[in-house]
Amino acid sequence: MSPADPDSTRARSSQLLPAARHWIAPSILSADFARLGEQAQAVLDAGADLIHFDVMDNHYVPNLTVGPVVCQALRRYGIRAPIDVHLMVRPVDRLVPDFAAAGASYISFHPEASDHVDRTIHLIREHGCRPGLVLNPATSLDWLDYTLDQLDLVLLMSVNPGFAGQQFIPSVLGKIREVHARIRASGRETRVEVDGGIKVDNVAQVVEAGADTLVAGSAIFGSADYAATIRAMRSQIARGEATAGRAVR
Ligand code: DX5
Ligand code: ZN
């Protein structure tokens, strides 16, 4: 697969970002991998905005998932929505061109896993994708000091990375508020994504704190009716925005 792969170029250039201000991103980690294309299309048909694609390498995190060929397979299956690749791998740079060629839209990585964070951010952009930085629950926001103006996404982990179905860590709420305030002050459109333990019953507080992109794995794929779960999440998004005194767009 080369960066000029016509399939991936076509897939990415035809992508429009979702119009809604808040995006719901089901994580494939909780999907049935034997039916991944069908499951990804089902959650999009049920109202999800993008597909969150968790990549684990058994080094940076103690779990192993999927790589670029599976991302490319989703594109070839016909998934047109943005694919939000979350790299939990070390080293990072080797995989960036492959995921870009495979049709990734966003590529996010953990700064501890890259020797040269600025270089990795630029590498992602040079390959036509939107860069994101992922901060673990105990990782300092200092990482944003010299990177925020180059990022399209800040992904705040609300569990320790590696597994689906863990409990939401509430101390991330303060980090969401702080990142949201820093992004507002910067005037940029950088997204604030939260990943881990997101359920219908904590969506409102996460949105109230300033998150606009919500990853949910087990809460969506583990539910009997994807559309009903996503509808319930949307109504909690509206509640969170109202509590924060913001109008929902
Ligand atoms: C965890 C992954 C998450 C995970 C979320 O390391 O990055 O995206 O799939 O799963 P839930 O929503 O079940 O916590
Ligand atoms: Zn993730």
PDB file of N, CA and C in Angstrom, residues 47-120:
ATOM      1  N   GLY A  47     -26.832   6.582  13.525  1.00  0.00           N
ATOM      2  CA  GLY A  47     -26.661   7.988  13.909  1.00  0.00           C
ATOM      3  C   GLY A  47     -25.284   8.374  14.419  1.00  0.00           C
ATOM      4  N   ALA A  48     -24.321   7.449  14.422  1.00  0.00           N
ATOM      5  CA  ALA A  48     -22.962   7.818  14.851  1.00  0.00           C
ATOM      6  C   ALA A  48     -22.311   8.702  13.774  1.00  0.00           C
ATOM      7  N   ASP A  49     -21.299   9.474  14.189  1.00  0.00           N
ATOM      8  CA  ASP A  49     -20.681  10.439  13.282  1.00  0.00           C
ATOM      9  C   ASP A  49     -19.369   9.960  12.684  1.00  0.00           C
ATOM     10  N   LEU A  50     -18.621   9.183  13.424  1.00  0.00           N
ATOM     11  CA  LEU A  50     -17.331   8.701  12.924  1.00  0.00           C
ATOM     12  C   LEU A  50     -17.006   7.381  13.615  1.00  0.00           C
ATOM     13  N   ILE A  51     -16.000   6.709  13.072  1.00  0.00           N
ATOM     14  CA  ILE A  51     -15.596   5.406  13.617  1.00  0.00           C
ATOM     15  C   ILE A  51     -14.271   5.592  14.358  1.00  0.00           C
ATOM     16  N   HIS A  52     -14.259   5.197  15.637  1.00  0.00           N
ATOM     17  CA  HIS A  52     -13.036   5.272  16.441  1.00  0.00           C
ATOM     18  C   HIS A  52     -12.313   3.928  16.312  1.00  0.00           C
ATOM     19  N   PHE A  53     -11.057   3.989  15.845  1.00  0.00           N
ATOM     20  CA  PHE A  53     -10.318   2.790  15.434  1.00  0.00           C
ATOM     21  C   PHE A  53      -9.120   2.609  16.364  1.00  0.00           C
ATOM     22  N   ASP A  54      -9.233   1.712  17.327  1.00  0.00           N
ATOM     23  CA  ASP A  54      -8.220   1.523  18.368  1.00  0.00           C
ATOM     24  C   ASP A  54      -7.128   0.558  17.913  1.00  0.00           C
ATOM     25  N   VAL A  55      -5.895   1.057  17.911  1.00  0.00           N
ATOM     26  CA  VAL A  55      -4.755   0.251  17.457  1.00  0.00           C
ATOM     27  C   VAL A  55      -3.843  -0.006  18.655  1.00  0.00           C
ATOM     28  N   MET A  56      -3.693  -1.280  19.030  1.00  0.00           N
ATOM     29  CA  MET A  56      -2.878  -1.652  20.204  1.00  0.00           C
ATOM     30  C   MET A  56      -1.811  -2.642  19.783  1.00  0.00           C
ATOM     31  N   ASP A  57      -0.614  -2.502  20.383  1.00  0.00           N
ATOM     32  CA  ASP A  57       0.551  -3.218  19.865  1.00  0.00           C
ATOM     33  C   ASP A  57       1.183  -4.230  20.828  1.00  0.00           C
ATOM     34  N   ASN A  58       0.616  -4.423  22.016  1.00  0.00           N
ATOM     35  CA  ASN A  58       1.194  -5.328  23.018  1.00  0.00           C
ATOM     36  C   ASN A  58       2.558  -4.847  23.507  1.00  0.00           C
ATOM     37  N   HIS A  59       2.898  -3.575  23.268  1.00  0.00           N
ATOM     38  CA  HIS A  59       4.127  -2.992  23.820  1.00  0.00           C
ATOM     39  C   HIS A  59       3.763  -1.733  24.599  1.00  0.00           C
ATOM     40  N   TYR A  60       3.183  -0.771  23.889  1.00  0.00           N
ATOM     41  CA  TYR A  60       2.753   0.452  24.583  1.00  0.00           C
ATOM     42  C   TYR A  60       1.579   0.142  25.522  1.00  0.00           C
ATOM     43  N   VAL A  61       0.709  -0.739  25.093  1.00  0.00           N
ATOM     44  CA  VAL A  61      -0.379  -1.225  25.964  1.00  0.00           C
ATOM     45  C   VAL A  61      -0.392  -2.751  25.920  1.00  0.00           C
ATOM     46  N   PRO A  62      -0.885  -3.386  26.973  1.00  0.00           N
ATOM     47  CA  PRO A  62      -0.822  -4.855  27.029  1.00  0.00           C
ATOM     48  C   PRO A  62      -1.984  -5.525  26.290  1.00  0.00           C
ATOM     49  N   ASN A  63      -2.186  -5.136  25.043  1.00  0.00           N
ATOM     50  CA  ASN A  63      -3.266  -5.739  24.267  1.00  0.00           C
ATOM     51  C   ASN A  63      -2.881  -5.580  22.797  1.00  0.00           C
ATOM     52  N   LEU A  64      -3.511  -6.355  21.965  1.00  0.00           N
ATOM     53  CA  LEU A  64      -3.144  -6.381  20.548  1.00  0.00           C
ATOM     54  C   LEU A  64      -4.429  -6.329  19.724  1.00  0.00           C
ATOM     55  N   THR A  65      -4.503  -5.373  18.800  1.00  0.00           N
ATOM     56  CA  THR A  65      -5.730  -5.319  17.985  1.00  0.00           C
ATOM     57  C   THR A  65      -5.386  -5.390  16.503  1.00  0.00           C
ATOM     58  N   VAL A  66      -5.687  -4.339  15.778  1.00  0.00           N
ATOM     59  CA  VAL A  66      -5.624  -4.420  14.316  1.00  0.00           C
ATOM     60  C   VAL A  66      -4.772  -3.287  13.747  1.00  0.00           C
ATOM     61  N   GLY A  67      -4.387  -3.447  12.481  1.00  0.00           N
ATOM     62  CA  GLY A  67      -3.514  -2.464  11.840  1.00  0.00           C
ATOM     63  C   GLY A  67      -4.138  -1.863  10.589  1.00  0.00           C
ATOM     64  N   PRO A  68      -3.278  -1.241   9.744  1.00  0.00           N
ATOM     65  CA  PRO A  68      -3.773  -0.521   8.571  1.00  0.00           C
ATOM     66  C   PRO A  68      -4.589  -1.364   7.587  1.00  0.00           C
ATOM     67  N   VAL A  69      -4.272  -2.647   7.445  1.00  0.00           N
ATOM     68  CA  VAL A  69      -5.034  -3.423   6.441  1.00  0.00           C
ATOM     69  C   VAL A  69      -6.511  -3.502   6.820  1.00  0.00           C
ATOM     70  N   VAL A  70      -6.792  -3.475   8.119  1.00  0.00           N
ATOM     71  CA  VAL A  70      -8.201  -3.546   8.545  1.00  0.00           C
ATOM     72  C   VAL A  70      -8.897  -2.202   8.311  1.00  0.00           C
ATOM     73  N   CYS A  71      -8.143  -1.112   8.495  1.00  0.00           N
ATOM     74  CA  CYS A  71      -8.682   0.215   8.194  1.00  0.00           C
ATOM     75  C   CYS A  71      -9.001   0.299   6.693  1.00  0.00           C
ATOM     76  N   GLN A  72      -8.068  -0.177   5.885  1.00  0.00           N
ATOM     77  CA  GLN A  72      -8.290  -0.172   4.443  1.00  0.00           C
ATOM     78  C   GLN A  72      -9.483  -1.063   4.060  1.00  0.00           C
ATOM     79  N   ALA A  73      -9.633  -2.171   4.784  1.00  0.00           N
ATOM     80  CA  ALA A  73     -10.758  -3.068   4.500  1.00  0.00           C
ATOM     81  C   ALA A  73     -12.088  -2.361   4.776  1.00  0.00           C
ATOM     82  N   LEU A  74     -12.125  -1.524   5.829  1.00  0.00           N
ATOM     83  CA  LEU A  74     -13.367  -0.771   6.108  1.00  0.00           C
ATOM     84  C   LEU A  74     -13.657   0.195   4.961  1.00  0.00           C
ATOM     85  N   ARG A  75     -12.630   0.869   4.455  1.00  0.00           N
ATOM     86  CA  ARG A  75     -12.835   1.771   3.308  1.00  0.00           C
ATOM     87  C   ARG A  75     -13.336   0.989   2.101  1.00  0.00           C
ATOM     88  N   ARG A  76     -12.711  -0.148   1.855  1.00  0.00           N
ATOM     89  CA  ARG A  76     -13.116  -0.944   0.678  1.00  0.00           C
ATOM     90  C   ARG A  76     -14.521  -1.504   0.846  1.00  0.00           C
ATOM     91  N   TYR A  77     -14.904  -1.737   2.068  1.00  0.00           N
ATOM     92  CA  TYR A  77     -16.268  -2.216   2.340  1.00  0.00           C
ATOM     93  C   TYR A  77     -17.286  -1.126   2.007  1.00  0.00           C
ATOM     94  N   GLY A  78     -16.822   0.152   2.098  1.00  0.00           N
ATOM     95  CA  GLY A  78     -17.718   1.263   1.758  1.00  0.00           C
ATOM     96  C   GLY A  78     -17.962   2.249   2.882  1.00  0.00           C
ATOM     97  N   ILE A  79     -17.173   2.168   3.953  1.00  0.00           N
ATOM     98  CA  ILE A  79     -17.328   3.138   5.054  1.00  0.00           C
ATOM     99  C   ILE A  79     -16.800   4.489   4.572  1.00  0.00           C
ATOM    100  N   ARG A  80     -17.685   5.492   4.524  1.00  0.00           N
ATOM    101  CA  ARG A  80     -17.297   6.819   4.028  1.00  0.00           C
ATOM    102  C   ARG A  80     -17.076   7.813   5.163  1.00  0.00           C
ATOM    103  N   ALA A  81     -17.585   7.528   6.337  1.00  0.00           N
ATOM    104  CA  ALA A  81     -17.468   8.461   7.472  1.00  0.00           C
ATOM    105  C   ALA A  81     -15.996   8.602   7.858  1.00  0.00           C
ATOM    106  N   PRO A  82     -15.644   9.691   8.554  1.00  0.00           N
ATOM    107  CA  PRO A  82     -14.263   9.809   9.028  1.00  0.00           C
ATOM    108  C   PRO A  82     -13.874   8.623   9.921  1.00  0.00           C
ATOM    109  N   ILE A  83     -12.633   8.186   9.773  1.00  0.00           N
ATOM    110  CA  ILE A  83     -12.080   7.145  10.649  1.00  0.00           C
ATOM    111  C   ILE A  83     -11.040   7.820  11.544  1.00  0.00           C
ATOM    112  N   ASP A  84     -11.284   7.672  12.846  1.00  0.00           N
ATOM    113  CA  ASP A  84     -10.534   8.347  13.902  1.00  0.00           C
ATOM    114  C   ASP A  84      -9.584   7.298  14.496  1.00  0.00           C
ATOM    115  N   VAL A  85      -8.338   7.295  13.971  1.00  0.00           N
ATOM    116  CA  VAL A  85      -7.386   6.249  14.378  1.00  0.00           C
ATOM    117  C   VAL A  85      -6.697   6.664  15.679  1.00  0.00           C
ATOM    118  N   HIS A  86      -6.815   5.829  16.702  1.00  0.00           N
ATOM    119  CA  HIS A  86      -6.198   6.062  18.006  1.00  0.00           C
ATOM    120  C   HIS A  86      -5.047   5.072  18.136  1.00  0.00           C
ATOM    121  N   LEU A  87      -3.810   5.586  17.961  1.00  0.00           N
ATOM    122  CA  LEU A  87      -2.630   4.719  18.014  1.00  0.00           C
ATOM    123  C   LEU A  87      -2.164   4.537  19.449  1.00  0.00           C
ATOM    124  N   MET A  88      -2.237   3.315  19.940  1.00  0.00           N
ATOM    125  CA  MET A  88      -1.636   2.969  21.242  1.00  0.00           C
ATOM    126  C   MET A  88      -0.471   2.055  20.918  1.00  0.00           C
ATOM    127  N   VAL A  89       0.541   2.631  20.269  1.00  0.00           N
ATOM    128  CA  VAL A  89       1.677   1.866  19.759  1.00  0.00           C
ATOM    129  C   VAL A  89       2.954   2.641  20.037  1.00  0.00           C
ATOM    130  N   ARG A  90       4.049   1.891  20.142  1.00  0.00           N
ATOM    131  CA  ARG A  90       5.377   2.504  20.269  1.00  0.00           C
ATOM    132  C   ARG A  90       6.375   1.649  19.479  1.00  0.00           C
ATOM    133  N   PRO A  91       7.171   2.210  18.554  1.00  0.00           N
ATOM    134  CA  PRO A  91       7.163   3.604  18.123  1.00  0.00           C
ATOM    135  C   PRO A  91       5.948   3.932  17.251  1.00  0.00           C
ATOM    136  N   VAL A  92       5.758   5.228  16.992  1.00  0.00           N
ATOM    137  CA  VAL A  92       4.558   5.695  16.306  1.00  0.00           C
ATOM    138  C   VAL A  92       4.801   5.888  14.807  1.00  0.00           C
ATOM    139  N   ASP A  93       5.920   6.548  14.449  1.00  0.00           N
ATOM    140  CA  ASP A  93       6.048   7.115  13.098  1.00  0.00           C
ATOM    141  C   ASP A  93       5.936   6.088  11.967  1.00  0.00           C
ATOM    142  N   ARG A  94       6.451   4.920  12.191  1.00  0.00           N
ATOM    143  CA  ARG A  94       6.436   3.883  11.160  1.00  0.00           C
ATOM    144  C   ARG A  94       5.024   3.612  10.624  1.00  0.00           C
ATOM    145  N   LEU A  95       4.023   3.752  11.498  1.00  0.00           N
ATOM    146  CA  LEU A  95       2.662   3.389  11.091  1.00  0.00           C
ATOM    147  C   LEU A  95       1.872   4.540  10.460  1.00  0.00           C
ATOM    148  N   VAL A  96       2.382   5.765  10.596  1.00  0.00           N
ATOM    149  CA  VAL A  96       1.595   6.918  10.120  1.00  0.00           C
ATOM    150  C   VAL A  96       1.325   6.861   8.611  1.00  0.00           C
ATOM    151  N   PRO A  97       2.368   6.684   7.770  1.00  0.00           N
ATOM    152  CA  PRO A  97       2.082   6.645   6.325  1.00  0.00           C
ATOM    153  C   PRO A  97       1.133   5.506   5.946  1.00  0.00           C
ATOM    154  N   ASP A  98       1.256   4.375   6.631  1.00  0.00           N
ATOM    155  CA  ASP A  98       0.395   3.233   6.295  1.00  0.00           C
ATOM    156  C   ASP A  98      -1.067   3.521   6.634  1.00  0.00           C
ATOM    157  N   PHE A  99      -1.304   4.162   7.786  1.00  0.00           N
ATOM    158  CA  PHE A  99      -2.700   4.485   8.123  1.00  0.00           C
ATOM    159  C   PHE A  99      -3.252   5.580   7.217  1.00  0.00           C
ATOM    160  N   ALA A 100      -2.394   6.521   6.825  1.00  0.00           N
ATOM    161  CA  ALA A 100      -2.857   7.559   5.892  1.00  0.00           C
ATOM    162  C   ALA A 100      -3.278   6.899   4.576  1.00  0.00           C
ATOM    163  N   ALA A 101      -2.453   5.983   4.090  1.00  0.00           N
ATOM    164  CA  ALA A 101      -2.769   5.292   2.838  1.00  0.00           C
ATOM    165  C   ALA A 101      -3.995   4.400   2.972  1.00  0.00           C
ATOM    166  N   ALA A 102      -4.254   3.972   4.182  1.00  0.00           N
ATOM    167  CA  ALA A 102      -5.391   3.073   4.429  1.00  0.00           C
ATOM    168  C   ALA A 102      -6.703   3.836   4.613  1.00  0.00           C
ATOM    169  N   GLY A 103      -6.641   5.175   4.522  1.00  0.00           N
ATOM    170  CA  GLY A 103      -7.890   5.943   4.576  1.00  0.00           C
ATOM    171  C   GLY A 103      -8.222   6.557   5.918  1.00  0.00           C
ATOM    172  N   ALA A 104      -7.238   6.648   6.833  1.00  0.00           N
ATOM    173  CA  ALA A 104      -7.494   7.304   8.124  1.00  0.00           C
ATOM    174  C   ALA A 104      -7.804   8.780   7.897  1.00  0.00           C
ATOM    175  N   SER A 105      -8.648   9.346   8.773  1.00  0.00           N
ATOM    176  CA  SER A 105      -8.966  10.773   8.693  1.00  0.00           C
ATOM    177  C   SER A 105      -8.189  11.517   9.772  1.00  0.00           C
ATOM    178  N   TYR A 106      -8.427  11.139  11.022  1.00  0.00           N
ATOM    179  CA  TYR A 106      -7.659  11.641  12.154  1.00  0.00           C
ATOM    180  C   TYR A 106      -6.668  10.545  12.546  1.00  0.00           C
ATOM    181  N   ILE A 107      -5.456  10.955  12.952  1.00  0.00           N
ATOM    182  CA  ILE A 107      -4.516  10.010  13.565  1.00  0.00           C
ATOM    183  C   ILE A 107      -4.026  10.640  14.861  1.00  0.00           C
ATOM    184  N   SER A 108      -4.298   9.963  15.977  1.00  0.00           N
ATOM    185  CA  SER A 108      -3.890  10.463  17.292  1.00  0.00           C
ATOM    186  C   SER A 108      -2.879   9.499  17.901  1.00  0.00           C
ATOM    187  N   PHE A 109      -1.957  10.068  18.674  1.00  0.00           N
ATOM    188  CA  PHE A 109      -0.934   9.229  19.320  1.00  0.00           C
ATOM    189  C   PHE A 109      -0.649   9.755  20.717  1.00  0.00           C
ATOM    190  N   HIS A 110      -0.015   8.888  21.525  1.00  0.00           N
ATOM    191  CA  HIS A 110       0.346   9.244  22.904  1.00  0.00           C
ATOM    192  C   HIS A 110       1.756   9.840  22.883  1.00  0.00           C
ATOM    193  N   PRO A 111       1.959  11.037  23.469  1.00  0.00           N
ATOM    194  CA  PRO A 111       3.281  11.675  23.371  1.00  0.00           C
ATOM    195  C   PRO A 111       4.390  10.834  23.999  1.00  0.00           C
ATOM    196  N   GLU A 112       4.081  10.055  25.036  1.00  0.00           N
ATOM    197  CA  GLU A 112       5.124   9.222  25.679  1.00  0.00           C
ATOM    198  C   GLU A 112       5.648   8.168  24.714  1.00  0.00           C
ATOM    199  N   ALA A 113       4.869   7.863  23.661  1.00  0.00           N
ATOM    200  CA  ALA A 113       5.240   6.780  22.755  1.00  0.00           C
ATOM    201  C   ALA A 113       6.056   7.263  21.560  1.00  0.00           C
ATOM    202  N   SER A 114       6.257   8.582  21.464  1.00  0.00           N
ATOM    203  CA  SER A 114       7.033   9.125  20.334  1.00  0.00           C
ATOM    204  C   SER A 114       8.277   9.817  20.875  1.00  0.00           C
ATOM    205  N   ASP A 115       9.432   9.594  20.224  1.00  0.00           N
ATOM    206  CA  ASP A 115      10.658  10.274  20.653  1.00  0.00           C
ATOM    207  C   ASP A 115      10.633  11.744  20.256  1.00  0.00           C
ATOM    208  N   HIS A 116       9.895  12.070  19.198  1.00  0.00           N
ATOM    209  CA  HIS A 116       9.910  13.444  18.675  1.00  0.00           C
ATOM    210  C   HIS A 116       8.465  13.835  18.362  1.00  0.00           C
ATOM    211  N   VAL A 117       7.801  14.381  19.343  1.00  0.00           N
ATOM    212  CA  VAL A 117       6.358  14.631  19.236  1.00  0.00           C
ATOM    213  C   VAL A 117       6.047  15.603  18.099  1.00  0.00           C
ATOM    214  N   ASP A 118       6.807  16.680  18.018  1.00  0.00           N
ATOM    215  CA  ASP A 118       6.564  17.675  16.961  1.00  0.00           C
ATOM    216  C   ASP A 118       6.706  17.035  15.576  1.00  0.00           C
ATOM    217  N   ARG A 119       7.722  16.205  15.426  1.00  0.00           N
ATOM    218  CA  ARG A 119       7.941  15.537  14.134  1.00  0.00           C
ATOM    219  C   ARG A 119       6.751  14.633  13.789  1.00  0.00           C
ATOM    220  N   THR A 120       6.260  13.902  14.762  1.00  0.00           N
ATOM    221  CA  THR A 120       5.141  12.990  14.490  1.00  0.00           C
ATOM    222  C   THR A 120       3.890  13.770  14.079  1.00  0.00           C
TER     223      THR A 120
END
